[in-house]
Amino acid sequence: MSKQDHVLAIDQGTTSTRTIVFDRNAIEVASARSEFAQHYPDAGWVEHCPEDIWNDVLKTSRAALEKSGMLDRIAGIGITNQRETIVVWERATGKPIHRAIVWQDRRTAATCQKLREEGAEALVRERTGLLIDPYFSATKLAWILDNVSDARTRAEKGELAFGTIDSFILWRLTGGKVHATDITNASRTLLFDIHRQQWDDDLLRLFRIPAALLPEVKDNSTIFGETDPALYGRAIPIAGMAGDQQAAVVGQACFTPGMAKATYGTGCFVLLNTGEKPVASKNRMLTTIAYRMGGKTTYALEGSIFVAGAAIKWLRDGLHLITHASQTDDMATRIPHSHGVYMVPGFVGLGAPHWDPDARGLICGLTLDATAAHIARAALESVAYQTLDLITAMTQDGGGTTDALRVDGGMSANDWFCNFLADMLQVKVERPKHIETTALGAGFLAGLATGVWDDEKALAATWQHGATFEASMPNEQRRSMIAGWHQAVRRTLSQNNPL
C-alpha cells in the first residue's frame, strides 16, 4: 500500500457541504462542494434535513476521493461542522425523528427568557462559559422532546440518540457503531461543564434532558472509529473532529495565547486564544474550549456574529441587488464613502455582545441619492463594525491584546472588506494563502492522530501568508463612523434588551 500521507476533511456548513483532500504540505489536492436546502417553517425558525446533509457528505467525499486518486493514501478523516445545530435519531434505525434545528433558529427565545427570569443564567455561565440563548443546543433539544410524539418517553428509555451534526455524521460513517462527539461541540450545548469537562447533572435537570441521549465526549485529535468499508471501498480512521470555529483556530495555527482568528461565513466568529486557563467575560463574550489534544485543554474567548455572509446572500436572493457576492467589492469601491448609510443585520437577532434575540434588521441613513452600492457597502461595513465590537469587548475582559487578526472564510477574499476591517480594528489583518482553513483544521486534527504531522509546530510551519492589510483611515473619520454605527445599533435593539 502507498504511504498514507493525505487527509480527507469533511466541512459540513450551514448552507453547503465541502470535502477536501489535503496533502502533508496542507495543499488542497481535490475538493467537491454541494449546497442544500434551507427550511423556514415559521418566523425565526430554521431547519435542515439531516438526510440531505448525509447524502451531501457521501456525494462530496466520494467525489473528492475520486478526483484526487488518493484513496489508498488517506491516513484519516477529519470532520468539522456547523455548531449548535442538533439532530435526534433512532438508535435502532439511525433515522432522524425531526429535521435538524439550526443554530440560527430562534423558536425557543421565550423559553430562554423565562429561564433567565428564574435566575438560571448564573449557574449556566459558571459551568459552561455560555449565556442562555436559543443559539445554543439545549433548548432546541428540549423542544424536540416536547413536540415530537413520544420523543421524551423514548429518550428516557434509551431508544434515541442526540448529537450535533458531527456526531450524526460519525454515527452514519461508522454504520451506527460509534455515538460520540468532540469536546468543542459538547461545550456548546449548555449541558457540558468546561471546567470539569463532563456532562453536568444540574444542567441536564435544568433543561430537562435525559442523560441516555448523550454521546461520549472525546479529544479533538483521536481515533473516533472507522468508516464502514462499504462506503469508500476500505475502512478509513475517523481521527479528528471539531466545531467549525475551533477547527479554524487550528487551521489558522493560532496556538499561542493572544493569537486571534475571525471566520467570515454565514456568520462571523472571532476566537482569541487565552491559553490553559478560562477567562470569564464581563462583556457577554463566551468562554469556550478552543481544543483539547492529548488531554491538554486550551481555552478561548469567543464573540459570535449571527449574520455576516448571510447579509450578502440576502442582497442577492432577497433584494436582488447583486447576482454574485464578488460584486460587492466593486460596488463598495465605486463610491467614495458610505454616505451615512448603516445596515445592522439583525435578521435573526443580534449575537455578542448584545445577545438580543428580538432585535431585527435595520437600514438607516437613507437619502434620495443613496444607491444599491451604498447598501452593499453598508452590508460589508456592518461585519467589520461587529468584529470591532467583539475585539473591544475581549480586550476589556483581559483576554489580551492582539496586534494581528487572522481571517478566513468567503468574505475574507474581498480586499476592500479586509482593508476596511484593518481601518476599524487598527491592527494588521492577515489573510492566509489558502482561506479554506476550517476544513484544513479538521484535516490537521485527523493528521495529528494518524502521524501525517508530528505536533503543533509542524502544523504552524505549513501556514502560508497570503496578504496583509494595515490601517490607513484618519482617526477622526474612523471615530465618526464608529459613533454612527453605535447609534444605529441602539435603534435596532429590542425593548427587552438590558443594554
Coordinates of C-alpha atoms in Angstrom, one line a residue:
M1 CA 0.0 0.0 0.0
S2 CA 1.2 3.6 -0.7
K3 CA 2.3 5.8 2.1
Q4 CA -0.7 7.2 3.9
D5 CA 0.2 10.9 3.9
H6 CA -3.0 12.6 2.9
V7 CA -6.1 13.5 4.9
L8 CA -9.8 13.9 3.9
A9 CA -11.6 16.8 5.6
I10 CA -15.4 17.0 5.7
D11 CA -16.6 20.6 6.3
Q12 CA -20.3 20.5 6.9
G13 CA -21.5 24.1 7.0
T14 CA -24.8 26.0 7.3
T15 CA -25.6 26.3 3.6
S16 CA -23.2 23.7 2.0
T17 CA -21.1 20.7 2.5
R18 CA -17.5 20.7 1.2
T19 CA -15.0 17.9 1.3
I20 CA -11.3 18.5 0.6
V21 CA -8.3 16.2 0.2
F22 CA -5.1 17.8 1.6
D23 CA -1.5 16.5 1.3
R24 CA 1.1 16.7 4.1
N25 CA 2.1 20.2 3.0
A26 CA -1.5 21.3 3.7
I27 CA -2.1 21.9 0.0
E28 CA -5.5 21.1 -1.5
V29 CA -5.4 18.2 -3.9
A30 CA -9.1 17.9 -4.8
S31 CA -12.4 19.1 -3.5
A32 CA -16.2 18.8 -4.0
R33 CA -19.0 21.0 -2.7
S34 CA -22.8 20.8 -2.7
E35 CA -25.4 23.3 -1.4
F36 CA -28.5 22.0 0.3
A37 CA -32.0 23.4 1.0
Q38 CA -32.8 25.7 3.9
H39 CA -36.2 25.3 5.5
Y40 CA -38.1 28.1 7.3
P41 CA -41.3 26.6 8.6
D42 CA -42.2 29.7 10.8
A43 CA -40.9 33.1 11.6
G44 CA -37.4 32.8 13.1
W45 CA -37.4 29.1 12.6
V46 CA -34.5 27.5 10.6
E47 CA -34.3 23.8 9.8
H48 CA -32.2 21.4 7.7
C49 CA -33.0 17.9 6.5
P50 CA -30.4 15.5 8.1
E51 CA -30.7 13.1 5.2
D52 CA -29.8 16.0 2.8
I53 CA -26.7 16.6 4.8
W54 CA -25.8 12.9 5.0
N55 CA -26.3 12.5 1.2
D56 CA -24.1 15.5 0.5
V57 CA -21.4 14.2 2.9
L58 CA -21.3 11.0 0.9
K59 CA -21.5 12.6 -2.5
T60 CA -18.8 15.2 -1.9
S61 CA -16.4 12.9 -0.1
R62 CA -16.6 10.2 -2.8
A63 CA -16.2 12.9 -5.5
A64 CA -13.1 14.4 -3.8
L65 CA -11.6 11.0 -3.3
E66 CA -12.2 10.1 -7.0
K67 CA -10.8 13.4 -8.3
S68 CA -7.7 13.1 -6.1
G69 CA -7.0 9.4 -6.9
M70 CA -5.6 9.2 -3.3
L71 CA -8.0 6.7 -1.6
D72 CA -5.1 4.4 -0.6
R73 CA -3.1 7.3 0.7
I74 CA -5.8 8.7 3.1
A75 CA -4.5 8.4 6.6
G76 CA -7.6 9.6 8.3
I77 CA -10.8 11.7 8.0
G78 CA -11.4 14.9 9.9
I79 CA -14.9 16.3 10.4
T80 CA -15.9 19.9 11.1
N81 CA -19.4 21.1 11.4
Q82 CA -21.9 23.9 11.9
R83 CA -22.0 24.1 15.7
E84 CA -25.1 24.1 17.9
T85 CA -27.3 22.6 15.1
I86 CA -28.9 19.4 16.6
V87 CA -30.3 16.1 15.4
V88 CA -32.2 13.4 17.3
W89 CA -32.3 10.0 15.7
E90 CA -33.4 6.4 16.5
R91 CA -30.7 4.2 17.7
A92 CA -32.2 1.1 16.1
T93 CA -32.5 2.6 12.6
G94 CA -30.4 5.8 12.5
K95 CA -33.5 7.6 11.3
P96 CA -33.9 11.2 12.5
I97 CA -37.2 11.9 14.3
H98 CA -37.3 15.6 13.2
R99 CA -35.5 17.9 10.9
A100 CA -32.2 19.3 12.3
I101 CA -32.8 22.6 14.2
V102 CA -30.2 25.1 13.1
W103 CA -28.0 27.3 15.3
Q104 CA -29.8 30.4 13.8
D105 CA -33.2 29.2 15.0
R106 CA -35.0 31.4 17.5
R107 CA -38.1 29.3 18.3
T108 CA -37.0 28.9 22.0
A109 CA -36.5 32.6 22.7
A110 CA -39.4 32.7 25.1
T111 CA -38.1 29.6 27.0
C112 CA -34.7 31.2 27.3
Q113 CA -36.2 34.4 28.6
K114 CA -38.2 32.5 31.2
L115 CA -35.1 30.7 32.4
R116 CA -33.2 34.0 32.7
E117 CA -36.0 35.5 34.7
E118 CA -35.9 32.5 37.0
G119 CA -32.2 33.2 37.7
A120 CA -30.8 30.2 35.9
E121 CA -28.1 32.1 33.9
A122 CA -25.6 32.4 36.8
L123 CA -25.3 28.6 37.0
V124 CA -25.1 28.2 33.2
R125 CA -22.5 30.9 32.9
E126 CA -20.3 29.4 35.7
R127 CA -20.4 25.9 34.4
T128 CA -20.5 26.3 30.6
G129 CA -19.0 29.8 29.9
L130 CA -22.1 30.5 27.8
L131 CA -25.3 32.5 28.1
I132 CA -28.8 31.2 27.9
D133 CA -29.8 31.8 24.3
P134 CA -31.7 30.0 21.6
Y135 CA -28.4 29.9 19.7
F136 CA -27.2 27.0 21.8
S137 CA -28.3 23.4 21.7
A138 CA -30.1 22.6 25.0
T139 CA -33.4 24.4 24.5
K140 CA -33.7 23.2 20.9
L141 CA -33.2 19.6 22.1
A142 CA -35.9 20.1 24.8
W143 CA -38.2 21.5 22.2
I144 CA -37.9 18.3 20.1
L145 CA -38.5 16.1 23.1
D146 CA -41.6 18.1 24.0
N147 CA -43.1 18.5 20.5
V148 CA -42.4 15.2 18.7
S149 CA -44.8 12.4 19.7
D150 CA -43.4 10.0 22.3
A151 CA -39.9 11.5 21.9
R152 CA -39.4 12.3 25.6
T153 CA -40.6 8.8 26.7
R154 CA -38.4 7.1 24.1
A155 CA -35.4 9.2 25.1
E156 CA -35.8 8.2 28.7
K157 CA -35.8 4.6 27.6
G158 CA -32.6 5.0 25.7
E159 CA -34.1 4.5 22.3
L160 CA -33.0 7.8 20.9
A161 CA -29.6 9.5 20.4
F162 CA -28.8 13.2 20.4
G163 CA -25.9 14.8 18.6
T164 CA -24.7 17.9 16.9
I165 CA -24.0 17.4 13.2
D166 CA -20.5 16.0 13.7
S167 CA -22.0 13.2 15.9
F168 CA -24.7 12.4 13.4
I169 CA -22.1 12.1 10.6
L170 CA -19.9 10.0 12.7
W171 CA -22.8 7.6 13.5
R172 CA -23.6 7.3 9.9
L173 CA -19.9 6.9 8.7
T174 CA -19.3 4.1 11.2
G175 CA -22.6 2.3 10.4
G176 CA -24.1 3.1 13.8
K177 CA -21.2 1.7 15.8
V178 CA -20.0 5.0 17.4
H179 CA -22.0 7.6 19.3
A180 CA -19.5 10.3 20.2
T181 CA -18.7 13.9 19.9
D182 CA -15.6 16.1 20.5
I183 CA -15.1 18.4 23.4
T184 CA -15.6 21.6 21.4
N185 CA -19.1 20.6 20.1
A186 CA -20.0 19.3 23.6
S187 CA -19.0 22.6 25.1
R188 CA -21.6 24.5 23.0
T189 CA -24.7 22.6 24.2
L190 CA -25.3 24.3 27.6
L191 CA -25.1 20.9 29.1
F192 CA -21.3 20.5 29.5
D193 CA -19.1 21.7 32.4
I194 CA -16.0 23.2 30.6
H195 CA -14.0 23.1 33.9
R196 CA -14.6 19.5 35.0
Q197 CA -15.0 18.6 31.3
Q198 CA -18.0 16.4 31.6
W199 CA -21.8 16.4 31.1
D200 CA -23.3 18.2 34.1
D201 CA -26.2 16.6 36.0
D202 CA -27.5 20.0 37.3
L203 CA -27.7 21.4 33.8
L204 CA -29.4 18.2 32.5
R205 CA -32.1 18.7 35.2
L206 CA -32.4 22.4 34.4
F207 CA -33.0 21.8 30.7
R208 CA -34.9 18.5 31.2
I209 CA -32.6 16.4 29.1
P210 CA -32.3 12.6 29.8
A211 CA -28.6 11.6 30.1
A212 CA -29.4 8.5 28.0
L213 CA -29.4 10.7 24.9
L214 CA -25.9 12.0 25.2
P215 CA -22.8 11.0 23.2
E216 CA -19.4 10.1 24.6
V217 CA -17.0 13.2 24.6
K218 CA -13.5 12.8 23.2
D219 CA -10.4 14.9 22.4
N220 CA -10.3 16.7 19.1
S221 CA -7.5 14.6 17.7
T222 CA -8.0 11.0 18.4
I223 CA -9.3 7.8 16.7
F224 CA -13.1 8.0 16.9
G225 CA -13.8 4.9 14.9
E226 CA -13.5 3.6 11.3
T227 CA -15.8 4.1 8.3
D228 CA -18.0 1.2 7.2
P229 CA -15.8 -0.3 4.4
A230 CA -18.8 -0.3 2.0
L231 CA -18.8 3.5 1.9
Y232 CA -15.4 4.1 0.3
G233 CA -14.1 0.6 -0.5
R234 CA -11.9 0.4 2.6
A235 CA -12.1 1.3 6.3
I236 CA -10.7 4.7 7.0
P237 CA -10.0 6.0 10.5
I238 CA -12.1 9.0 11.6
A239 CA -9.4 10.7 13.5
G240 CA -10.4 14.4 14.1
M241 CA -13.5 16.3 14.9
A242 CA -14.1 20.0 15.9
G243 CA -16.8 22.6 15.6
D244 CA -16.2 24.8 12.6
Q245 CA -14.8 27.8 14.6
Q246 CA -12.5 25.8 16.7
A247 CA -11.3 23.9 13.6
A248 CA -10.5 27.3 12.0
V249 CA -8.4 28.1 15.1
V250 CA -6.3 25.0 14.4
G251 CA -6.3 25.7 10.7
Q252 CA -5.0 29.2 11.3
A253 CA -2.3 27.8 13.6
C254 CA -3.5 30.1 16.5
F255 CA -1.7 28.0 19.1
T256 CA -0.2 30.8 21.2
P257 CA -2.2 32.8 23.8
G258 CA -3.1 36.2 22.3
M259 CA -3.5 34.9 18.8
A260 CA -6.9 35.6 17.3
K261 CA -8.8 34.5 14.2
A262 CA -12.1 35.6 12.6
T263 CA -14.0 33.3 10.2
Y264 CA -16.4 35.0 7.8
G265 CA -19.0 32.6 6.6
T266 CA -22.8 32.7 7.1
G267 CA -22.0 34.3 10.4
C268 CA -18.7 35.6 11.8
F269 CA -16.9 34.2 14.8
V270 CA -13.9 35.6 16.5
L271 CA -11.8 33.4 18.8
L272 CA -9.0 34.7 20.9
N273 CA -6.6 32.0 22.4
T274 CA -6.4 32.5 26.2
G275 CA -4.2 29.5 27.0
E276 CA -4.7 26.9 29.6
K277 CA -7.0 28.9 31.9
P278 CA -10.5 30.1 31.0
V279 CA -11.1 33.8 31.1
A280 CA -14.5 34.9 32.5
S281 CA -16.1 37.7 30.5
K282 CA -17.7 40.8 31.9
N283 CA -18.9 41.9 28.5
R284 CA -21.1 39.0 27.4
M285 CA -18.4 37.3 25.5
L286 CA -18.3 33.5 25.6
T287 CA -15.7 31.5 27.5
T288 CA -15.2 28.3 25.4
I289 CA -12.8 25.5 24.7
A290 CA -10.6 26.1 21.7
Y291 CA -9.3 22.5 21.5
R292 CA -8.1 19.6 23.6
M293 CA -5.3 17.4 22.3
G294 CA -3.5 14.7 24.3
G295 CA -5.7 15.6 27.2
K296 CA -4.4 19.1 27.4
T297 CA -7.1 21.8 27.1
T298 CA -6.7 25.3 25.5
Y299 CA -9.4 27.9 26.1
A300 CA -10.6 30.9 24.2
L301 CA -12.8 33.9 24.4
E302 CA -15.4 33.9 21.6
G303 CA -17.7 36.5 20.1
S304 CA -20.5 35.3 17.8
I305 CA -22.0 37.4 15.0
F306 CA -25.1 35.7 13.6
V307 CA -25.1 37.4 10.2
A308 CA -22.0 38.1 8.0
G309 CA -22.0 36.4 4.6
A310 CA -25.8 35.9 5.1
A311 CA -26.3 39.6 4.7
I312 CA -24.6 39.4 1.3
K313 CA -26.7 36.4 0.4
W314 CA -29.8 38.5 1.3
L315 CA -28.7 41.3 -1.1
R316 CA -28.5 38.6 -3.8
D317 CA -31.5 36.4 -3.1
G318 CA -33.8 38.8 -1.1
L319 CA -33.3 42.2 -2.6
H320 CA -31.8 41.1 -6.0
L321 CA -29.3 44.0 -5.8
I322 CA -26.5 41.7 -6.9
T323 CA -26.2 38.4 -8.8
H324 CA -22.9 37.3 -7.3
A325 CA -21.2 38.0 -3.9
S326 CA -18.0 39.2 -5.6
Q327 CA -19.9 42.2 -7.0
T328 CA -19.9 43.9 -3.6
D329 CA -16.1 44.6 -3.8
D330 CA -16.6 46.6 -6.9
M331 CA -19.8 48.3 -5.6
A332 CA -18.0 49.4 -2.3
T333 CA -15.0 50.7 -4.2
R334 CA -17.2 52.6 -6.7
I335 CA -18.4 55.1 -4.1
P336 CA -16.1 57.5 -2.1
H337 CA -17.8 57.0 1.3
S338 CA -20.7 55.3 3.0
H339 CA -22.9 58.5 2.7
G340 CA -24.1 57.9 6.3
V341 CA -25.9 54.6 5.4
Y342 CA -25.7 51.9 8.0
M343 CA -27.0 48.3 8.0
V344 CA -27.5 46.5 11.3
P345 CA -28.1 42.9 10.1
G346 CA -30.3 41.7 13.0
F347 CA -32.3 39.3 10.8
V348 CA -32.2 36.6 13.4
G349 CA -31.5 38.8 16.4
L350 CA -28.1 40.1 17.5
G351 CA -25.3 38.0 18.9
A352 CA -22.4 39.2 21.1
P353 CA -22.1 41.5 22.9
H354 CA -25.8 42.3 22.8
W355 CA -27.4 38.8 22.8
D356 CA -30.8 40.2 21.8
P357 CA -32.9 37.5 20.1
D358 CA -35.7 40.0 19.5
A359 CA -33.6 42.6 17.6
R360 CA -34.4 42.9 13.9
G361 CA -32.5 44.2 10.9
L362 CA -32.3 47.9 10.1
I363 CA -31.0 50.1 7.3
C364 CA -30.8 53.7 8.2
G365 CA -29.4 57.0 6.9
L366 CA -31.1 56.6 3.5
T367 CA -31.5 59.7 1.3
L368 CA -32.8 60.1 -2.2
D369 CA -29.2 59.9 -3.6
A370 CA -28.5 56.6 -1.8
T371 CA -27.9 53.7 -4.2
A372 CA -27.6 50.0 -4.3
A373 CA -23.9 50.4 -3.9
H374 CA -24.4 52.3 -0.6
I375 CA -26.5 49.4 0.7
A376 CA -23.9 46.8 -0.4
R377 CA -21.1 48.8 1.2
A378 CA -23.1 49.2 4.4
A379 CA -23.6 45.4 4.5
L380 CA -19.8 44.8 4.3
E381 CA -19.1 47.6 6.8
S382 CA -21.6 46.1 9.3
V383 CA -19.5 43.0 9.6
A384 CA -16.3 45.0 10.3
Y385 CA -18.2 47.1 12.9
Q386 CA -19.5 44.0 14.6
T387 CA -15.9 42.5 14.6
L388 CA -14.7 45.7 16.3
D389 CA -17.3 45.4 19.0
L390 CA -16.1 41.8 19.7
I391 CA -12.4 42.6 19.8
T392 CA -13.0 45.6 22.0
A393 CA -15.0 43.5 24.5
M394 CA -12.4 40.8 24.6
T395 CA -9.6 43.3 25.3
Q396 CA -11.7 44.8 28.1
D397 CA -12.2 41.3 29.5
G398 CA -8.4 40.9 29.9
G399 CA -8.2 38.3 27.2
G400 CA -5.0 40.1 26.0
T401 CA -4.3 42.4 23.1
T402 CA -3.5 41.2 19.6
D403 CA -1.5 43.0 17.0
A404 CA -2.9 40.9 14.2
L405 CA -6.2 39.2 13.3
R406 CA -6.0 36.2 11.0
V407 CA -9.1 36.0 8.7
D408 CA -10.6 33.2 6.6
G409 CA -13.9 32.3 5.1
G410 CA -15.6 33.6 1.9
M411 CA -15.8 37.3 2.8
S412 CA -12.1 37.4 3.6
A413 CA -11.4 37.1 -0.2
N414 CA -12.8 40.7 -0.5
D415 CA -9.8 43.1 -0.5
W416 CA -11.9 46.1 0.2
F417 CA -13.5 44.5 3.2
C418 CA -10.2 43.4 4.6
N419 CA -8.8 47.0 4.3
F420 CA -11.9 48.4 6.0
L421 CA -11.6 45.8 8.7
A422 CA -8.0 46.9 9.4
D423 CA -9.1 50.5 9.5
M424 CA -11.7 49.8 12.1
L425 CA -9.6 47.5 14.3
Q426 CA -6.3 49.4 14.0
V427 CA -4.4 46.1 13.8
K428 CA -3.0 44.1 10.9
V429 CA -5.4 41.8 9.1
E430 CA -3.6 38.7 7.9
R431 CA -5.1 36.5 5.2
P432 CA -3.5 33.1 4.5
K433 CA -2.8 32.0 1.0
H434 CA -5.5 29.3 1.3
I435 CA -8.6 30.6 3.0
E436 CA -10.3 27.2 3.5
T437 CA -8.8 27.0 7.0
T438 CA -11.9 25.4 8.6
A439 CA -11.6 22.3 6.5
L440 CA -7.8 22.4 6.9
G441 CA -8.2 22.5 10.7
A442 CA -10.3 19.3 10.6
G443 CA -7.6 17.7 8.3
F444 CA -4.9 18.8 10.7
L445 CA -6.6 17.1 13.7
A446 CA -7.0 13.9 11.7
G447 CA -3.4 14.1 10.5
L448 CA -2.0 14.6 14.0
A449 CA -3.8 11.4 15.3
T450 CA -2.5 9.3 12.3
G451 CA 1.1 10.5 12.1
V452 CA 0.8 12.8 9.0
W453 CA 2.0 15.6 11.2
D454 CA 4.0 15.3 14.4
D455 CA 2.9 18.2 16.5
E456 CA 1.5 21.8 16.6
K457 CA 4.8 23.2 15.4
A458 CA 4.6 21.1 12.3
L459 CA 1.1 22.4 11.7
A460 CA 2.2 26.0 12.2
A461 CA 5.1 25.5 9.7
T462 CA 2.5 24.9 6.9
W463 CA 0.7 28.2 7.4
Q464 CA 1.3 30.3 4.3
H465 CA 0.9 34.1 4.2
G466 CA -1.4 35.4 1.5
A467 CA -1.9 39.2 2.1
T468 CA -1.6 41.7 4.9
F469 CA -3.9 44.7 5.3
E470 CA -3.0 47.7 7.5
A471 CA -4.9 50.7 8.8
S472 CA -4.8 53.9 6.8
M473 CA -8.0 55.8 7.7
P474 CA -7.7 59.1 9.6
N475 CA -8.6 58.7 13.3
E476 CA -11.3 61.5 13.2
Q477 CA -13.1 59.8 10.3
R478 CA -12.9 56.4 12.0
R479 CA -14.3 57.7 15.3
S480 CA -17.2 59.4 13.4
M481 CA -18.1 56.3 11.5
I482 CA -18.0 54.1 14.7
A483 CA -20.2 56.6 16.5
G484 CA -22.8 56.3 13.7
W485 CA -22.7 52.6 13.9
H486 CA -23.3 52.6 17.7
Q487 CA -26.3 54.9 17.2
A488 CA -27.7 52.6 14.5
V489 CA -27.3 49.6 16.9
R490 CA -29.2 51.4 19.7
R491 CA -32.1 51.9 17.3
T492 CA -32.1 48.2 16.4
L493 CA -32.1 46.7 19.9
S494 CA -35.5 45.4 21.3
Q495 CA -37.2 46.8 24.3
N496 CA -36.3 43.7 26.3
N497 CA -32.5 44.2 25.8
P498 CA -30.8 45.2 29.1
L499 CA -28.1 47.3 27.4

